[in-house]
XYZ file of C-alpha atoms in Angstrom:
635
model
C -21.384 3.449 36.918
C -18.896 6.033 38.137
C -20.619 9.208 39.370
C -19.946 12.327 37.287
C -17.176 14.290 38.950
C -17.326 17.895 40.077
C -14.872 18.707 37.290
C -17.646 17.923 34.803
C -19.930 20.382 36.556
C -17.171 22.980 36.481
C -16.533 22.427 32.767
C -20.216 22.451 31.875
C -20.780 25.628 33.885
C -17.844 27.234 32.116
C -19.272 26.170 28.760
C -22.606 27.752 29.615
C -20.844 31.033 30.385
C -18.689 30.843 27.235
C -21.631 30.019 25.023
C -23.271 33.241 26.108
C -20.180 35.219 25.083
C -19.318 33.343 21.928
C -20.861 32.843 18.543
C -24.529 32.244 17.839
C -25.549 28.902 19.357
C -27.001 26.003 17.419
C -30.516 26.798 16.253
C -32.657 24.729 18.585
C -35.393 25.631 21.116
C -33.540 27.088 24.109
C -35.184 26.877 27.563
C -34.956 29.723 30.030
C -31.605 29.958 31.818
C -33.391 31.124 35.010
C -36.125 28.600 35.549
C -35.107 24.949 35.982
C -35.378 22.827 32.867
C -37.939 20.092 33.215
C -36.820 16.594 32.409
C -38.255 15.562 29.005
C -40.895 12.874 29.110
C -39.154 11.004 26.287
C -35.760 10.841 24.644
C -37.133 12.494 21.492
C -37.736 15.793 23.302
C -33.982 16.317 23.679
C -33.736 16.554 19.898
C -35.437 19.970 20.162
C -32.979 21.381 22.693
C -29.827 23.455 22.312
C -26.434 22.340 23.684
C -26.819 24.808 26.567
C -30.174 23.317 27.518
C -28.784 19.805 27.329
C -25.958 20.774 29.676
C -28.489 22.142 32.189
C -30.419 18.873 31.949
C -27.195 16.934 32.523
C -26.508 18.929 35.680
C -30.021 18.299 36.980
C -29.798 14.560 36.283
C -26.432 14.377 37.990
C -28.121 15.490 41.191
C -30.903 12.870 40.967
C -29.568 9.925 38.920
C -27.022 7.833 40.754
C -26.118 5.955 37.551
C -25.574 9.235 35.632
C -26.361 7.501 32.327
C -28.914 10.088 31.256
C -26.622 12.949 32.260
C -23.830 11.439 30.183
C -26.206 11.102 27.246
C -27.176 14.789 27.446
C -23.531 15.878 27.606
C -22.607 13.776 24.592
C -25.624 15.151 22.696
C -24.446 18.675 23.466
C -20.957 17.869 22.246
C -22.354 16.333 19.059
C -24.394 19.457 18.334
C -21.400 21.713 18.866
C -19.216 19.462 16.727
C -21.778 19.635 13.897
C -21.992 23.421 14.234
C -18.223 23.790 13.991
C -17.794 24.663 17.684
C -15.097 22.048 18.103
C -13.457 23.727 21.105
C -16.653 23.509 23.144
C -17.178 19.911 22.038
C -13.598 19.150 23.005
C -14.126 20.465 26.548
C -17.059 18.106 27.086
C -15.070 15.213 25.639
C -12.197 16.044 27.986
C -14.533 16.204 30.996
C -15.763 12.648 30.283
C -12.314 11.145 29.742
C -12.245 9.084 32.948
C -15.947 8.241 32.989
C -17.225 4.723 32.466
C -19.808 4.720 29.671
C -22.243 2.081 28.421
C -21.458 0.623 24.990
C -23.848 2.819 23.001
C -22.557 6.036 24.591
C -18.949 4.860 24.335
C -19.283 4.503 20.544
C -20.658 8.059 20.293
C -17.949 9.366 22.618
C -15.268 7.648 20.525
C -16.692 9.276 17.382
C -16.297 12.668 19.045
C -12.710 11.759 19.915
C -12.080 10.717 16.320
C -13.384 14.094 15.116
C -10.998 15.824 17.494
C -7.928 13.853 16.403
C -8.708 13.243 12.705
C -6.340 15.992 11.510
C -3.725 15.627 14.249
C -0.457 14.403 12.626
C 0.691 13.046 16.000
C -2.226 10.588 16.108
C -1.954 7.621 13.749
C -4.742 6.500 11.448
C -4.603 3.100 13.130
C -5.408 4.714 16.491
C -8.314 6.670 15.019
C -9.711 3.592 13.261
C -9.507 1.675 16.550
C -11.800 4.302 18.091
C -14.388 3.708 15.367
C -14.913 -0.020 15.860
C -18.121 0.412 17.880
C -21.633 0.168 16.448
C -23.856 3.244 16.161
C -27.634 3.077 15.824
C -28.108 6.655 14.622
C -27.837 6.777 10.796
C -26.365 10.298 10.714
C -23.667 9.455 13.258
C -22.959 6.202 11.440
C -22.318 8.144 8.222
C -19.934 10.441 10.114
C -18.134 7.363 11.402
C -17.697 5.946 7.891
C -16.579 9.317 6.510
C -13.725 9.451 9.013
C -12.897 5.813 8.298
C -12.724 6.521 4.563
C -10.204 9.338 5.068
C -8.067 7.329 7.474
C -7.991 4.222 5.269
C -6.993 6.451 2.343
C -4.254 7.969 4.503
C -2.940 4.434 5.036
C -3.178 3.612 1.332
C -5.813 0.919 1.971
C -7.884 1.947 -1.025
C -10.492 -0.804 -1.087
C -11.335 -0.351 2.604
C -11.442 3.422 2.003
C -13.852 2.916 -0.899
C -16.109 0.632 1.149
C -16.305 3.232 3.924
C -16.864 6.071 1.439
C -19.860 4.315 -0.126
C -21.441 3.995 3.337
C -20.665 7.551 4.433
C -23.174 9.488 2.336
C -25.857 9.320 -0.332
C -24.581 7.951 -3.634
C -24.012 10.722 -6.186
C -22.017 10.912 -9.438
C -19.111 12.515 -7.548
C -19.083 9.731 -4.945
C -19.084 7.038 -7.641
C -16.269 8.811 -9.489
C -14.295 9.128 -6.256
C -14.836 5.454 -5.453
C -13.793 4.408 -8.966
C -10.573 6.423 -8.701
C -9.740 4.907 -5.305
C -10.361 1.338 -6.495
C -8.010 1.946 -9.407
C -5.239 2.872 -6.964
C -5.478 -0.495 -5.198
C -2.894 -3.134 -6.078
C -3.723 -6.520 -7.566
C -2.697 -8.082 -4.251
C -5.219 -5.900 -2.400
C -8.021 -7.107 -4.671
C -7.857 -10.546 -3.060
C -9.596 -9.055 0.009
C -12.613 -7.777 -1.932
C -14.802 -10.796 -1.010
C -15.562 -9.309 2.406
C -16.269 -5.833 0.974
C -19.507 -6.419 -0.911
C -20.095 -2.765 -1.796
C -16.731 -2.631 -3.567
C -17.102 -5.897 -5.532
C -18.718 -4.366 -8.679
C -15.989 -1.703 -8.847
C -13.197 -4.281 -8.612
C -14.916 -6.539 -11.153
C -15.111 -3.651 -13.627
C -11.471 -2.777 -12.998
C -10.377 -6.372 -13.634
C -12.480 -6.532 -16.802
C -10.888 -3.345 -18.132
C -7.389 -4.514 -17.207
C -7.912 -7.824 -19.020
C -9.542 -6.522 -22.220
C -8.490 -2.866 -22.359
C -6.010 -3.196 -25.225
C -8.589 -4.976 -27.438
C -11.140 -2.244 -28.113
C -13.792 -4.352 -29.878
C -13.697 -7.017 -27.161
C -13.693 -4.370 -24.440
C -16.841 -2.754 -25.800
C -18.679 -6.091 -25.778
C -17.471 -6.899 -22.263
C -18.658 -3.501 -21.002
C -22.090 -4.066 -22.559
C -22.325 -7.390 -20.723
C -21.228 -5.774 -17.446
C -23.873 -3.065 -17.691
C -26.566 -5.684 -18.258
C -25.479 -7.742 -15.242
C -25.279 -4.696 -12.948
C -28.117 -2.623 -14.432
C -29.537 -0.300 -11.791
C -26.286 -0.250 -9.813
C -24.922 3.273 -9.169
C -21.704 2.358 -11.005
C -23.760 1.761 -14.156
C -26.119 4.684 -13.523
C -23.156 7.057 -13.126
C -20.903 5.352 -15.675
C -17.225 6.445 -15.510
C -16.497 9.013 -18.207
C -13.153 7.394 -19.016
C -14.914 4.226 -20.224
C -17.056 6.262 -22.600
C -13.970 8.078 -23.867
C -11.967 4.934 -24.537
C -14.766 3.135 -26.366
C -15.063 6.147 -28.715
C -11.363 6.165 -29.618
C -10.516 5.765 -33.276
C -7.560 3.569 -34.311
C -4.226 5.337 -33.904
C -2.724 6.685 -37.107
C 1.048 6.712 -37.322
C 1.810 6.939 -41.015
C 4.374 9.630 -40.290
C 6.405 9.436 -37.053
C 8.997 12.122 -36.241
C 11.720 11.248 -33.717
C 13.571 14.079 -31.954
C 16.905 12.914 -30.467
C 20.439 14.248 -29.871
C 22.239 12.487 -32.742
C 25.456 14.504 -32.562
C 27.612 16.159 -29.935
C 28.140 15.114 -26.333
C 25.044 12.874 -26.114
C 25.375 11.272 -29.533
C 25.919 7.776 -28.103
C 22.815 8.172 -25.920
C 20.649 9.304 -28.819
C 21.966 6.590 -31.144
C 21.196 3.822 -28.630
C 17.565 5.021 -28.403
C 17.381 5.351 -32.191
C 18.599 1.778 -32.620
C 15.930 0.583 -30.172
C 13.226 2.422 -32.120
C 14.474 0.905 -35.379
C 14.552 -2.580 -33.843
C 10.888 -2.212 -32.796
C 10.033 -0.697 -36.189
C 11.422 -3.614 -38.191
C 9.788 -6.071 -35.793
C 6.342 -4.413 -35.986
C 4.416 -7.372 -37.354
C 0.966 -5.840 -36.779
C 1.824 -2.883 -39.044
C 3.259 -5.236 -41.652
C 0.112 -7.382 -41.648
C -2.069 -4.299 -42.073
C 0.293 -2.914 -44.718
C 0.551 0.294 -42.680
C 4.304 0.588 -42.216
C 5.012 4.117 -40.847
C 7.482 6.584 -42.266
C 10.165 7.311 -39.647
C 11.879 10.700 -39.674
C 14.833 11.179 -37.306
C 15.684 14.782 -36.376
C 18.870 15.844 -34.568
C 17.877 18.214 -31.764
C 21.438 19.540 -31.558
C 21.111 21.165 -34.985
C 17.398 22.067 -34.972
C 15.712 24.998 -33.233
C 12.572 24.548 -31.091
C 10.571 26.470 -33.709
C 11.749 24.093 -36.435
C 10.873 21.097 -34.242
C 7.384 22.512 -33.659
C 6.855 22.901 -37.430
C 7.909 19.283 -38.027
C 5.673 18.089 -35.178
C 2.656 19.848 -36.673
C 2.984 17.712 -39.840
C 3.563 14.373 -38.093
C 0.988 11.863 -36.882
C 3.161 11.174 -33.843
C 6.312 12.608 -32.288
C 8.768 10.608 -30.155
C 11.045 12.855 -28.104
C 12.727 15.175 -27.368
C 15.052 13.482 -24.885
C 16.569 16.398 -22.961
C 14.464 18.199 -20.359
C 15.475 21.629 -21.650
C 14.304 20.706 -25.157
C 10.978 19.434 -23.802
C 10.466 22.681 -21.873
C 11.328 24.784 -24.930
C 9.110 22.820 -27.334
C 5.903 22.427 -25.289
C 4.745 26.085 -25.459
C 5.140 26.042 -29.253
C 2.943 22.995 -29.912
C -0.678 22.908 -30.961
C -2.806 21.028 -28.378
C -3.635 18.509 -31.080
C -0.029 17.383 -31.542
C 0.442 13.801 -30.403
C 3.810 13.532 -28.680
C 5.506 10.939 -26.517
C 8.240 13.043 -24.922
C 11.213 11.091 -23.569
C 11.521 13.286 -20.497
C 9.307 15.366 -18.199
C 8.945 19.138 -18.083
C 9.872 21.114 -14.999
C 6.437 22.756 -14.759
C 3.685 20.614 -13.184
C 1.164 19.205 -15.633
C -2.581 19.766 -15.424
C -4.675 16.609 -15.089
C -6.077 15.149 -18.278
C -9.607 16.073 -17.201
C -8.638 19.746 -17.579
C -7.432 19.344 -21.158
C -8.986 21.383 -23.941
C -12.607 20.567 -24.724
C -11.579 20.513 -28.393
C -9.737 17.256 -27.794
C -12.495 14.827 -28.571
C -11.739 11.138 -27.996
C -11.562 10.539 -31.749
C -8.888 13.227 -32.106
C -6.842 12.156 -29.094
C -4.010 14.663 -29.011
C -2.298 15.244 -25.705
C 1.361 15.045 -24.827
C 2.575 12.033 -22.842
C 5.815 12.021 -20.856
C 7.988 8.916 -20.610
C 11.222 9.241 -18.643
C 13.790 6.909 -17.114
C 13.765 9.054 -13.986
C 16.064 7.815 -11.189
C 13.715 9.381 -8.633
C 10.977 6.987 -9.768
C 13.173 4.014 -8.899
C 13.891 5.514 -5.475
C 10.152 5.873 -4.809
C 9.500 2.304 -5.900
C 12.328 1.153 -3.629
C 10.628 2.931 -0.711
C 7.416 1.058 -1.553
C 9.248 -2.282 -1.750
C 11.037 -1.778 1.582
C 7.801 -0.686 3.265
C 5.764 -3.593 1.868
C 8.367 -6.037 3.191
C 7.551 -4.794 6.684
C 10.777 -2.864 7.234
C 10.430 0.051 9.607
C 13.869 1.547 10.331
C 16.012 1.838 7.181
C 19.430 3.424 6.832
C 19.972 5.404 3.623
C 23.544 5.444 2.293
C 24.168 7.965 -0.494
C 27.223 9.594 -2.023
C 27.396 13.373 -2.263
C 26.770 13.295 -6.016
C 23.678 15.308 -6.945
C 22.024 12.304 -8.661
C 22.295 10.143 -5.551
C 21.150 12.975 -3.288
C 18.062 13.474 -5.480
C 17.255 9.784 -5.229
C 17.687 9.894 -1.461
C 15.295 12.858 -1.211
C 12.719 11.028 -3.357
C 12.946 7.968 -1.074
C 12.523 10.102 2.056
C 9.502 11.885 0.574
C 7.821 8.611 -0.408
C 8.655 7.011 2.955
C 6.995 9.930 4.742
C 3.833 9.420 2.663
C 3.776 5.681 3.318
C 4.165 6.068 7.085
C 1.997 9.195 7.498
C -0.942 7.328 9.023
C 1.063 4.930 11.173
C 1.984 5.221 14.825
C 5.395 6.837 15.299
C 6.722 3.887 17.295
C 6.087 1.525 14.360
C 8.193 3.346 11.749
C 11.013 5.821 12.106
C 12.470 8.370 9.733
C 15.414 6.914 7.782
C 18.900 7.318 9.237
C 21.091 9.122 6.679
C 24.715 8.349 5.801
C 26.414 10.640 3.291
C 30.013 10.061 2.245
C 32.701 11.418 -0.065
C 35.322 8.647 0.042
C 35.787 5.049 1.205
C 37.043 6.035 4.662
C 34.057 8.308 5.203
C 31.777 5.543 4.000
C 33.053 3.021 6.534
C 32.934 5.513 9.400
C 29.456 6.735 8.432
C 27.978 3.239 8.294
C 29.542 2.187 11.589
C 28.297 5.355 13.282
C 24.769 4.873 11.921
C 24.783 1.272 13.129
C 26.219 2.251 16.537
C 29.190 -0.033 15.869
C 31.623 2.753 16.759
C 29.848 3.318 20.089
C 29.920 -0.425 20.733
C 33.683 -0.470 20.244
C 34.085 2.418 22.706
C 32.009 0.569 25.297
C 34.213 -2.502 24.807
C 37.309 -0.385 25.446
C 35.768 1.000 28.641
C 34.973 -2.494 29.932
C 38.461 -3.695 28.969
C 39.895 -1.064 31.285
C 38.199 -2.687 34.297
C 39.627 -6.181 33.776
C 43.170 -7.478 33.624
C 42.522 -10.485 31.406
C 42.005 -10.245 27.663
C 38.339 -9.661 26.809
C 36.990 -11.630 23.872
C 34.288 -9.634 22.149
C 32.591 -8.612 18.952
C 31.139 -5.140 18.364
C 27.348 -5.179 17.993
C 25.227 -3.032 15.728
C 21.846 -1.439 16.499
C 19.155 -4.128 16.488
C 16.361 -1.774 15.398
C 17.879 -1.331 11.926
C 16.137 -3.712 9.518
C 17.126 -2.445 6.040
C 19.939 -0.555 4.352
C 19.214 1.342 1.133
C 22.081 2.350 -1.125
C 22.210 5.161 -3.682
C 25.650 4.864 -5.246
C 27.447 4.040 -8.479
C 28.194 0.392 -9.360
C 31.844 0.847 -8.363
C 30.883 2.387 -5.012
C 28.243 -0.291 -4.322
C 30.793 -3.028 -5.029
C 32.986 -1.573 -2.270
C 30.105 -0.609 0.004
C 28.294 -3.941 0.271
C 31.195 -5.804 1.967
C 31.621 -2.881 4.398
C 27.973 -3.170 5.384
C 28.206 -6.959 5.819
C 31.304 -6.559 7.980
C 29.503 -4.011 10.191
C 26.472 -6.216 10.885
C 26.797 -8.548 13.858
C 25.267 -12.040 13.620
C 23.888 -12.208 17.159
C 20.209 -11.814 16.325
C 20.404 -14.587 13.733
C 19.036 -12.423 10.945
C 20.857 -10.551 8.212
C 19.938 -6.973 7.349
C 19.021 -6.801 3.640
C 20.681 -4.218 1.401
C 18.558 -2.587 -1.328
C 19.643 -0.597 -4.391
C 18.349 0.694 -7.724
C 19.509 -0.166 -11.238
C 21.981 2.738 -10.988
C 24.072 0.577 -8.654
C 24.456 -2.397 -11.029
C 26.579 -2.740 -14.180
C 26.424 -6.057 -16.032
C 29.469 -5.309 -18.191
C 31.825 -5.618 -15.214
C 33.730 -8.807 -14.400
C 31.918 -11.712 -12.754
C 33.921 -11.057 -9.583
C 31.610 -8.149 -8.803
C 28.748 -10.530 -8.034
C 30.780 -12.053 -5.198
C 31.032 -8.616 -3.571
C 27.329 -7.931 -4.188
C 26.128 -11.107 -2.466
C 22.578 -10.693 -1.008
C 22.105 -7.305 -2.679
C 18.447 -6.665 -3.606
C 18.025 -4.321 -6.554
C 15.526 -3.086 -9.144
C 16.206 -3.289 -12.858
C 14.656 -3.525 -16.310
C 13.466 -6.939 -17.527
C 15.633 -6.354 -20.627
C 18.949 -6.726 -18.754
C 17.883 -9.429 -16.275
C 18.436 -13.157 -16.944
C 14.689 -13.536 -17.518
C 14.775 -11.188 -20.518
C 11.321 -11.540 -22.167
C 12.648 -11.140 -25.736
C 15.435 -13.700 -26.133
C 15.504 -13.418 -29.914
C 16.101 -9.654 -29.864
C 18.612 -10.091 -27.034
C 20.654 -12.545 -29.114
C 20.591 -10.203 -32.114
C 21.745 -7.175 -30.137
C 24.595 -9.140 -28.544
C 25.714 -10.139 -32.010
C 25.558 -6.552 -33.302
C 26.920 -4.784 -30.208
C 28.864 -7.342 -28.117
C 30.652 -4.684 -26.038
C 27.717 -2.347 -25.436
C 27.745 -0.868 -21.863
C 24.810 -1.601 -19.569
C 23.688 2.049 -19.599
C 23.314 1.972 -23.407
C 21.523 -1.394 -23.255
C 18.888 0.229 -21.043
C 18.530 3.136 -23.482
C 18.092 0.668 -26.351
C 15.178 -0.930 -24.456
C 13.827 2.578 -23.841
C 13.645 3.117 -27.608
C 11.934 -0.240 -28.185
C 9.192 0.480 -25.640
C 8.732 4.081 -26.809
C 7.881 2.889 -30.315
C 5.781 -0.100 -29.243
C 3.423 1.732 -26.877
C 2.358 4.453 -29.336
C -0.675 2.475 -30.652
C -1.724 1.826 -27.028
C -1.421 5.324 -25.572
C -5.057 6.268 -26.146
C -6.298 3.366 -24.056
C -3.574 3.830 -21.441
C -4.378 7.521 -20.945
C -8.080 6.958 -20.301
C -7.674 3.650 -18.476
C -5.136 3.862 -15.645
C -5.815 0.180 -14.912
C -3.977 -0.901 -18.069
C -0.402 -2.130 -17.790
C 1.973 -2.772 -20.678
C 4.665 -5.363 -20.031
C 7.665 -3.738 -21.699
C 11.411 -4.253 -21.809
C 11.885 -1.303 -19.443
C 9.329 -2.534 -16.882
C 5.582 -2.628 -16.344
C 4.250 0.640 -17.797
C 1.155 2.616 -16.790
C 0.043 6.223 -17.324
C -0.981 8.349 -14.341
C -3.291 11.378 -14.112
C -0.461 13.762 -15.028
C 0.044 11.926 -18.345
C 3.336 10.435 -17.149
C 4.392 6.908 -18.029
C 5.129 5.243 -14.691
C 7.443 2.231 -14.637
C 7.489 -0.581 -12.127
C 10.655 -2.653 -12.187
C 11.083 -6.268 -11.074
C 13.215 -6.929 -7.992
C 16.231 -9.209 -8.185
C 18.789 -10.474 -5.673
C 22.392 -11.600 -6.027
C 22.670 -15.167 -4.726
C 25.783 -17.344 -5.067
C 27.222 -15.020 -7.758
C 24.036 -15.315 -9.841
C 21.037 -13.015 -10.320
C 17.595 -14.318 -9.409
C 14.225 -12.612 -9.531
C 12.708 -12.267 -6.075
C 9.935 -14.828 -5.721
C 11.392 -17.225 -8.294
C 14.445 -18.610 -6.467
């Protein structure tokens, strides 16, 4: 072993002086600072000593123990005590003094835990680096729990929810709060992540319950029976002992009444076409509602024009309705919400500006049987931008370029992407992912120049000119782009994207043998254009509703709408699907609110409800290939 250096003695001496001037030391038996401290006869004696006493022991052992192992142990014990007492600066000085010291495996694991404590909240240190420090085995149960607690936070920072849950369950005694926390984390994990649960035994019951709820959640009678069976199989397990409140709530729900449904839409004025497209979607779902027809419970639909009705009048109508769909405009939602009774059941077609309180903080008067909260369902472009960030990240891309016009809509989408990208990469080492390179443009010339500058193509051309000046013969060359760029994300109109995609392809050099994929949202695609557009959009990856993709899940309704509205623009087709889904999910909202695991496969995407009572859409990804649209994964 390497002998403890004199710098350690200097640091420890300094700590002894500082501890006398600082806050009250850890409450342990403190030996005299004058008389030498006798070496304990056993390791257990050191448990009764203060950090200052342990440092004195370390100094004495350094003078007599050539291996220094015991001295190192005492120093690490002192640092652990200070860390526990909140004296992190003193603990950090000991950790720093041991940085170049060779430690045996058991001490190295404890030293690494101290390092992890020091760096756990440092944004410059990645979660991957901290987790690498915590790979060692610890024999002390208390230290082992500390190790798992840090692991849980770092896995959560990386979005690895099942691993975070497994670490959380090993980090402390199991309480109702811990079970609730674990249940919430498991519900954030993707279906793909659940394939790894076999090696995480502590998490298996949680994932099994989640899968059971996801499979049977829309069938209340079947769900209740399945939950009874689960509780029998896992009786005595903490998950059953501290049963999730949401499962009790959903099993107590009464069937949804919708005898009288009021629909608030702009049916005149500037947005008449928008409101009418949604109305036609609602009517299409209404006349196709076979479950209501079988039960002889066909609702009464009442359409109200928000352009000719005051918020107070809307609130009075809402109070008499079983359900409200709408309003559509954000300003109408903001004006109506303060006027509503908490018991009004409303599926608003936009989101308010003010943040929403979580469902758990809703009025205690809202019993499960009188489910009456407001849900918010919006076709928000920012949501697509966030999903696009997730898609690009999950494909392993690390250095995207964002290309956005100066229009406010596209700038908002760009900001949403950047915000989500920062969250996704927060726990990763800085060299693995970089902040997106931004290209903003106002016209076609600015677009070309901006892309070439971001790709370093312009600089490459200048270097070629410089080299050309040194030779007399003609120099055959091709400008090369930056090789670290692995994705280009576009926020632009369909017309701009049609011009932009060829510019990007022309700016990418073929020398590395790989093409750089271009990603966009549904706002960049218009199906009513000529077929020539697909030639210019070759290899474009984009998100869109199932309703407008070739794999439309409702071919019969698609054929009918084409017959009725053969020239309908793509934007109005999407709003029609919006109306269909808004009507169809009303009977399911009770289950979806209490069970975030549930997903409804709609025409506008896969729909879920989050903790802020917002309907969250996930759109399928498609790619343009040989002038045809194909879903990614089905080519």
